[in-house]
Amino acid sequence: MDNIWFIATFWMGLALLASLISIRLGISVALIEILLGVVVGNLHPPGHAPLLHTTEWTNFLAMLGSGVLTFLAGAEIDPGSLRANLRASLSIGVLSFLLPFLGVWLFCQYVLDWPLRQAQIAGIALSTTSVAVVYAVMIEGGLSGSAMGKMLLAACFITDFGTVLALGVLFADFNVWLVVFVAVTAVMLWFMPRWTQYLIARLGATRVSEPEVKFLFLVLFFLGGLASSAKSEAVLPAYLLGLVVAGVFLRDKTLVHRMRSIAFAIFTPFYFIKAGLFVSLPALKAGAGIIAVLLLLKMATKTVGVWPLSRYFFMRSREASYTALLMSTGLTFGTISALFGLQNNIINQEQYSVLVTVVILSAFVPTLMAQKWFQPSLRTMVAWGRLYQRRVHAGGRAGGAAGGK
């Protein structure tokens, strides 16, 4: 089937079906889209082309989906809330990265007998937390505005920052484009809040032409182009860009809703369905043992780090389990890290298939467990914020009084 309209119809039909199933079952639409990608992607009638396949333009839309979703995830982080919950977000985010990174790295090197650099790629790919999945779950559940939801998104940011840092330090391609990319990105990020605010203030009334949305897409595309030239990934500046304009988004909720509608209706279905499309059921069968062990190892190391810290930061057992499971998800940065290893000949095709399968399963399994068995109410997530602030401030005052004595 080469007709571009029919191909688009097929993809959008799957996206619509995923939405209807999601509403019916109460499960994140992102997960249903991934699952539909797995199922339909493995339907291959004898003598015929696969029912679902990628094209140049579907790949481009999927790439935009990951970039815009990552940008929105950064933009949803309330700077004030990040500062208020910094201790919890930082602690959970750091351990959520560090323990899986070291655990998977050492397991692959000393148990699976992978060479050092291949084992490091595995550790990085499986240390990530999926901002895309956590963000989608928060949005669909109406939980992103709660203190606990904001703390979770901030912890995801810390975890993935650790992943990016590890990938950059261990495997960076230090060239002139990297210097240009870092310098230009730093300058633009510095000025972006005032540029965006200026556009909204001067042109915000001209809603039909949406100049502020076009401006944000312009900067996203430009920084993505620079990242690509520097052999980096476009989602990295997208995340930072979202973070620096988060204050503007906090004041202009209409802009947030407009960009969110564009992303979830057009771009993200291509990204999530394509992610499922890469899962090969025969490959799953051949490497089922290793895939299962790596998935369990990722979830176990995440839980060992996150669950006790969540309890320490005043969550009940149910919310601590929910937090540990959501921090065990992976998709965007995990897939990117594995693809980086494959494209740079660090890992081979079999290792890539195993890692990507584990990453995609980690987007589905822990999220499903979290939503079905440990989903807290909005009231509980808001109440945690009040309890956290009260206990932290009380601890601070007690510490200050003790120090004064």
Coordinates of C-alpha atoms in Angstrom, one line a residue:
M1 CA 0.0 0.0 0.0
D2 CA 1.8 3.1 -1.2
N3 CA -1.1 5.6 -1.1
I4 CA 0.0 8.1 1.5
W5 CA -3.7 8.9 2.5
F6 CA -4.5 5.2 3.1
I7 CA -1.3 4.8 5.2
A8 CA -2.2 7.8 7.2
T9 CA -5.8 6.5 7.6
F10 CA -4.5 3.1 8.9
W11 CA -2.2 4.8 11.5
M12 CA -4.8 7.2 12.7
G13 CA -7.4 4.4 12.8
L14 CA -5.1 2.5 15.2
A15 CA -4.7 5.7 17.2
L16 CA -8.5 6.1 17.4
L17 CA -9.0 2.5 18.4
A18 CA -6.3 2.9 21.1
S19 CA -8.2 5.9 22.5
L20 CA -11.5 4.0 22.6
I21 CA -9.9 1.0 24.3
S22 CA -8.0 3.3 26.7
I23 CA -11.3 5.0 27.8
R24 CA -13.0 1.7 28.1
L25 CA -10.3 0.0 30.2
G26 CA -9.0 3.0 32.1
I27 CA -5.4 2.3 30.9
S28 CA -3.0 4.9 29.5
V29 CA -3.6 5.5 25.8
A30 CA 0.2 5.4 25.3
L31 CA 0.4 1.8 26.5
I32 CA -2.5 0.8 24.3
E33 CA -0.9 2.4 21.3
I34 CA 2.4 0.5 22.0
L35 CA 0.5 -2.8 22.4
L36 CA -1.4 -2.2 19.1
G37 CA 1.9 -1.5 17.5
V38 CA 3.3 -4.8 18.7
V39 CA 0.2 -6.8 17.7
V40 CA -0.4 -5.2 14.2
G41 CA 3.4 -4.9 13.6
N42 CA 3.8 -8.7 13.9
L43 CA 0.9 -9.5 11.5
H44 CA 2.6 -10.4 8.3
P45 CA 0.4 -12.3 5.8
P46 CA 2.5 -14.8 3.7
G47 CA 3.6 -13.4 0.4
H48 CA 2.5 -9.9 1.4
A49 CA 4.1 -6.8 2.9
P50 CA 3.6 -6.2 6.6
L51 CA 0.3 -4.6 7.5
L52 CA 2.0 -1.9 9.5
H53 CA 5.4 -0.4 8.4
T54 CA 7.2 2.9 8.7
T55 CA 7.8 5.4 6.0
E56 CA 10.0 8.5 5.9
W57 CA 7.1 10.7 6.9
T58 CA 5.8 8.5 9.6
N59 CA 9.3 8.4 11.1
F60 CA 9.4 12.2 11.0
L61 CA 6.0 12.5 12.7
A62 CA 7.2 10.0 15.3
M63 CA 10.4 12.0 15.9
L64 CA 8.3 15.1 16.3
G65 CA 6.1 13.2 18.8
S66 CA 9.0 12.3 21.0
G67 CA 10.4 15.8 20.8
V68 CA 7.1 17.7 21.6
L69 CA 6.2 15.2 24.3
T70 CA 9.5 15.6 26.0
F71 CA 9.3 19.4 25.6
L72 CA 5.8 19.4 27.2
A73 CA 7.0 17.1 30.0
G74 CA 9.7 19.7 30.8
A75 CA 7.2 22.5 30.6
E76 CA 4.9 20.8 33.0
I77 CA 7.5 21.1 35.8
D78 CA 6.5 23.9 38.0
P79 CA 9.8 25.7 39.0
G80 CA 8.3 26.6 42.4
S81 CA 7.2 23.0 43.0
L82 CA 10.6 21.7 41.9
R83 CA 12.3 23.9 44.5
A84 CA 9.7 23.0 47.1
N85 CA 10.0 19.2 46.6
L86 CA 13.7 19.4 45.6
R87 CA 14.9 17.0 48.4
A88 CA 12.5 14.3 47.4
S89 CA 12.8 14.7 43.7
L90 CA 16.6 14.9 43.7
S91 CA 17.0 11.8 46.0
I92 CA 14.5 9.6 44.2
G93 CA 15.8 10.8 40.8
V94 CA 19.5 10.1 41.5
L95 CA 19.0 6.6 43.0
S96 CA 16.5 5.8 40.2
F97 CA 19.3 6.3 37.8
L98 CA 22.3 5.1 39.7
L99 CA 21.2 1.7 41.0
P100 CA 19.8 0.4 37.6
F101 CA 22.8 1.8 35.7
L102 CA 25.3 0.0 38.0
G103 CA 23.2 -3.1 38.4
V104 CA 22.5 -3.7 34.7
W105 CA 26.1 -2.7 33.7
L106 CA 27.7 -5.2 36.1
F107 CA 25.2 -8.0 35.3
C108 CA 25.8 -7.7 31.5
Q109 CA 29.6 -7.5 31.9
Y110 CA 30.1 -10.3 34.5
V111 CA 27.1 -12.6 34.0
L112 CA 26.2 -12.2 30.3
D113 CA 30.0 -11.7 29.5
W114 CA 29.3 -8.6 27.4
P115 CA 32.4 -6.3 26.7
L116 CA 32.7 -3.2 28.8
R117 CA 31.3 -0.6 26.4
Q118 CA 28.3 -2.9 25.4
A119 CA 27.5 -3.5 29.1
Q120 CA 27.7 0.3 29.7
I121 CA 25.2 0.9 26.9
A122 CA 22.9 -1.7 28.5
G123 CA 23.2 0.0 31.9
I124 CA 22.4 3.5 30.4
A125 CA 19.5 2.2 28.3
L126 CA 17.8 0.5 31.3
S127 CA 18.5 3.2 33.9
T128 CA 16.1 5.6 32.3
T129 CA 12.6 6.5 33.4
S130 CA 10.1 7.3 30.6
V131 CA 9.1 11.0 30.9
A132 CA 6.7 10.3 28.0
V133 CA 4.8 7.5 29.8
V134 CA 4.8 9.1 33.2
Y135 CA 3.6 12.4 31.7
A136 CA 0.9 10.7 29.7
V137 CA -0.3 8.8 32.8
M138 CA -0.3 12.0 34.8
I139 CA -2.2 14.0 32.2
E140 CA -4.8 11.3 31.5
G141 CA -5.4 10.8 35.2
G142 CA -5.7 14.6 35.8
L143 CA -2.8 14.2 38.3
S144 CA -0.1 16.4 36.7
G145 CA -1.2 19.4 38.8
S146 CA -0.8 17.6 42.2
A147 CA 2.3 18.0 44.3
M148 CA 3.1 14.3 44.0
G149 CA 2.6 14.4 40.3
K150 CA 5.0 17.4 39.9
M151 CA 7.5 15.7 42.2
L152 CA 7.4 12.6 40.1
L153 CA 7.9 14.5 36.8
A154 CA 10.8 16.4 38.5
A155 CA 12.3 13.0 39.6
C156 CA 12.0 11.8 36.0
F157 CA 14.0 14.8 34.9
I158 CA 16.8 14.1 37.4
T159 CA 16.9 10.4 36.4
D160 CA 17.1 11.2 32.6
F161 CA 19.6 14.0 33.2
G162 CA 21.8 11.3 34.8
T163 CA 21.3 9.1 31.8
V164 CA 22.2 11.9 29.4
L165 CA 25.3 12.8 31.5
A166 CA 26.5 9.2 31.5
L167 CA 26.0 8.9 27.8
G168 CA 27.8 12.2 27.2
V169 CA 30.7 11.5 29.5
L170 CA 31.3 7.8 28.5
F171 CA 30.6 8.0 24.7
A172 CA 30.7 11.7 23.7
D173 CA 31.9 12.6 20.2
F174 CA 33.8 15.7 21.0
N175 CA 33.8 17.8 17.9
V176 CA 33.3 21.4 16.9
W177 CA 29.6 20.8 16.3
L178 CA 29.2 19.7 19.9
V179 CA 30.8 23.0 21.1
V180 CA 28.5 25.0 18.8
F181 CA 25.5 23.0 19.9
V182 CA 26.2 23.5 23.6
A183 CA 27.0 27.2 23.2
V184 CA 24.0 28.1 21.1
T185 CA 21.7 26.0 23.2
A186 CA 22.9 27.7 26.4
V187 CA 22.4 31.2 25.0
M188 CA 19.0 30.4 23.6
L189 CA 17.8 28.8 26.8
W190 CA 18.9 31.8 28.7
F191 CA 16.7 34.2 26.6
M192 CA 13.8 31.9 25.8
P193 CA 11.6 32.8 28.8
R194 CA 11.7 36.5 28.0
W195 CA 11.4 36.0 24.2
T196 CA 8.3 33.7 24.7
Q197 CA 6.7 36.1 27.2
Y198 CA 7.3 39.0 24.9
L199 CA 5.6 37.3 22.0
I200 CA 2.6 36.4 24.1
A201 CA 2.3 39.9 25.5
R202 CA 2.7 41.6 22.1
L203 CA 0.9 39.1 19.8
G204 CA -1.1 36.9 22.1
A205 CA -4.4 38.5 21.0
T206 CA -3.8 37.2 17.4
R207 CA -4.9 33.8 18.4
V208 CA -5.9 32.5 14.9
S209 CA -2.3 32.6 13.6
E210 CA -0.8 31.2 16.8
P211 CA 2.5 33.0 16.6
E212 CA 3.7 31.8 20.0
V213 CA 3.1 28.1 19.1
K214 CA 5.0 28.6 15.8
F215 CA 7.8 30.3 17.6
L216 CA 8.2 27.4 20.1
F217 CA 8.2 24.8 17.2
L218 CA 10.7 27.0 15.4
V219 CA 13.1 26.9 18.3
L220 CA 12.5 23.2 18.8
F221 CA 13.3 22.3 15.2
F222 CA 16.4 24.6 15.2
L223 CA 17.9 23.1 18.4
G224 CA 17.0 19.6 17.2
G225 CA 18.9 20.3 14.0
L226 CA 21.9 21.5 15.9
A227 CA 21.7 18.4 18.2
S228 CA 21.6 16.1 15.2
S229 CA 24.6 17.8 13.6
A230 CA 26.5 17.4 16.9
K231 CA 25.7 13.6 16.9
S232 CA 23.4 14.1 19.8
E233 CA 19.6 13.7 20.2
A234 CA 16.9 16.3 19.6
V235 CA 15.0 15.3 22.7
L236 CA 17.7 16.6 24.9
P237 CA 17.4 20.3 24.1
A238 CA 13.6 19.8 23.9
Y239 CA 13.5 18.8 27.5
L240 CA 15.7 21.7 28.7
L241 CA 13.7 24.1 26.5
G242 CA 10.5 22.9 28.2
L243 CA 12.0 23.4 31.6
V244 CA 13.1 27.0 31.0
V245 CA 9.7 28.1 29.6
A246 CA 7.8 26.2 32.3
G247 CA 7.2 29.5 34.2
V248 CA 5.6 31.0 31.1
F249 CA 3.4 27.9 30.6
L250 CA 2.4 28.1 34.3
R251 CA 0.9 31.5 33.7
D252 CA -0.6 30.8 30.3
K253 CA -2.7 27.6 30.6
T254 CA -4.3 28.2 27.2
L255 CA -0.9 27.8 25.5
V256 CA -0.3 24.5 27.4
H257 CA -3.7 23.1 26.4
R258 CA -3.2 24.1 22.8
M259 CA 0.2 22.5 22.4
R260 CA -1.0 19.4 24.4
S261 CA -3.9 18.9 22.0
I262 CA -1.6 19.2 18.9
A263 CA 0.9 16.7 20.4
F264 CA -1.6 14.0 21.6
A265 CA -3.9 14.2 18.6
I266 CA -1.3 14.2 15.8
F267 CA 2.3 13.4 16.8
T268 CA 2.4 11.1 19.8
P269 CA 0.3 8.2 18.3
F270 CA 2.9 7.8 15.6
Y271 CA 5.7 7.7 18.2
F272 CA 4.0 5.2 20.5
I273 CA 2.7 2.9 17.7
K274 CA 6.1 2.9 16.1
A275 CA 7.7 2.0 19.4
G276 CA 5.5 -1.1 19.5
L277 CA 6.2 -1.9 15.9
F278 CA 9.9 -2.5 16.7
V279 CA 9.1 -5.4 19.0
S280 CA 9.6 -8.7 17.2
L281 CA 7.6 -11.6 18.7
P282 CA 10.1 -14.2 17.3
A283 CA 13.0 -12.2 18.9
L284 CA 11.0 -12.1 22.1
K285 CA 10.7 -15.9 22.0
A286 CA 14.4 -16.5 21.3
G287 CA 15.7 -14.1 24.0
A288 CA 12.8 -14.5 26.4
G289 CA 15.1 -15.6 29.3
I290 CA 17.5 -12.7 29.0
I291 CA 14.7 -10.2 28.4
A292 CA 12.8 -11.4 31.5
V293 CA 15.9 -11.2 33.7
L294 CA 16.9 -7.7 32.5
L295 CA 13.3 -6.5 33.0
L296 CA 13.2 -7.9 36.5
L297 CA 16.6 -6.5 37.2
K298 CA 15.6 -3.0 36.1
M299 CA 12.4 -3.1 38.1
A300 CA 14.1 -4.6 41.2
T301 CA 17.0 -2.0 41.2
K302 CA 14.5 0.8 40.7
T303 CA 12.4 -0.4 43.5
V304 CA 15.3 -0.9 45.9
G305 CA 16.3 2.7 45.4
V306 CA 12.9 4.4 45.1
W307 CA 10.5 2.6 47.4
P308 CA 12.4 3.2 50.7
L309 CA 13.1 6.8 49.8
S310 CA 9.4 7.3 49.0
R311 CA 8.5 5.9 52.4
Y312 CA 11.2 8.1 54.0
F313 CA 9.5 11.1 52.3
F314 CA 6.2 10.4 54.0
M315 CA 4.4 8.3 51.3
R316 CA 2.2 5.4 52.4
S317 CA 3.1 2.0 51.2
R318 CA 0.6 2.2 48.3
E319 CA 1.9 5.5 47.0
A320 CA 5.5 4.4 47.5
S321 CA 4.8 1.3 45.3
Y322 CA 3.1 3.5 42.7
T323 CA 6.1 5.8 42.6
A324 CA 8.6 2.9 42.4
L325 CA 6.6 1.4 39.5
L326 CA 6.3 4.6 37.5
M327 CA 10.0 5.3 38.0
S328 CA 10.6 1.8 36.5
T329 CA 9.1 2.8 33.2
G330 CA 11.3 3.4 30.2
L331 CA 10.8 4.3 26.5
T332 CA 12.2 7.5 24.9
F333 CA 15.7 7.8 26.4
G334 CA 16.1 4.0 26.7
T335 CA 15.3 3.5 23.0
I336 CA 17.6 6.5 22.1
S337 CA 20.5 5.1 24.1
A338 CA 20.1 1.6 22.5
L339 CA 19.9 3.1 19.1
F340 CA 23.0 5.3 19.8
G341 CA 24.9 2.1 20.7
L342 CA 23.7 0.3 17.5
Q343 CA 24.4 3.3 15.1
N344 CA 27.9 3.7 16.6
N345 CA 28.7 -0.1 16.3
I346 CA 29.0 -0.4 20.1
I347 CA 26.3 -3.1 20.3
N348 CA 25.1 -5.6 17.7
Q349 CA 21.6 -6.2 16.3
E350 CA 20.8 -9.0 18.7
Q351 CA 21.8 -6.9 21.7
Y352 CA 19.8 -4.0 20.4
S353 CA 16.7 -6.2 20.0
V354 CA 17.0 -7.4 23.5
L355 CA 17.5 -4.0 25.0
V356 CA 14.7 -2.3 23.0
T357 CA 12.3 -5.1 23.9
V358 CA 13.1 -4.7 27.6
V359 CA 12.7 -0.9 27.3
I360 CA 9.4 -1.3 25.6
L361 CA 8.2 -3.9 28.0
S362 CA 9.2 -1.6 30.8
A363 CA 6.9 1.0 29.4
F364 CA 4.0 -1.4 29.6
V365 CA 4.4 -3.8 32.5
P366 CA 5.2 -1.5 35.5
T367 CA 2.7 1.1 34.3
L368 CA -0.1 -1.4 34.0
M369 CA 0.8 -2.7 37.5
A370 CA 0.8 0.8 38.9
Q371 CA -2.5 1.8 37.4
K372 CA -4.3 -1.4 38.2
W373 CA -3.1 -2.1 41.8
F374 CA -1.6 1.1 43.3
Q375 CA -3.3 4.1 41.6
P376 CA -3.7 6.8 44.2
S377 CA -6.5 9.3 44.1
L378 CA -6.0 12.9 43.2
R379 CA -6.9 13.8 46.8
T380 CA -4.2 11.6 48.2
M381 CA -1.6 13.0 45.8
V382 CA -2.5 16.6 46.8
A383 CA -2.5 15.7 50.5
W384 CA 1.0 14.2 50.2
G385 CA 2.2 17.7 49.1
R386 CA 0.8 19.3 52.2
L387 CA 2.2 16.6 54.5
Y388 CA 5.6 16.8 52.9
Q389 CA 5.8 20.6 53.3
R390 CA 4.6 20.4 56.9
R391 CA 7.1 17.7 57.9
V392 CA 10.0 19.2 55.9
H393 CA 9.5 22.6 57.4
A394 CA 9.0 21.2 60.8
G395 CA 12.2 19.2 60.4
G396 CA 14.0 22.4 59.2
R397 CA 12.8 24.4 62.1
A398 CA 13.8 21.6 64.5
G399 CA 17.2 21.3 62.9
G400 CA 17.6 25.1 63.1
A401 CA 16.6 25.2 66.7
A402 CA 19.0 22.3 67.5
G403 CA 21.8 24.1 65.7
G404 CA 21.0 27.3 67.6
K405 CA 21.5 25.5 70.9

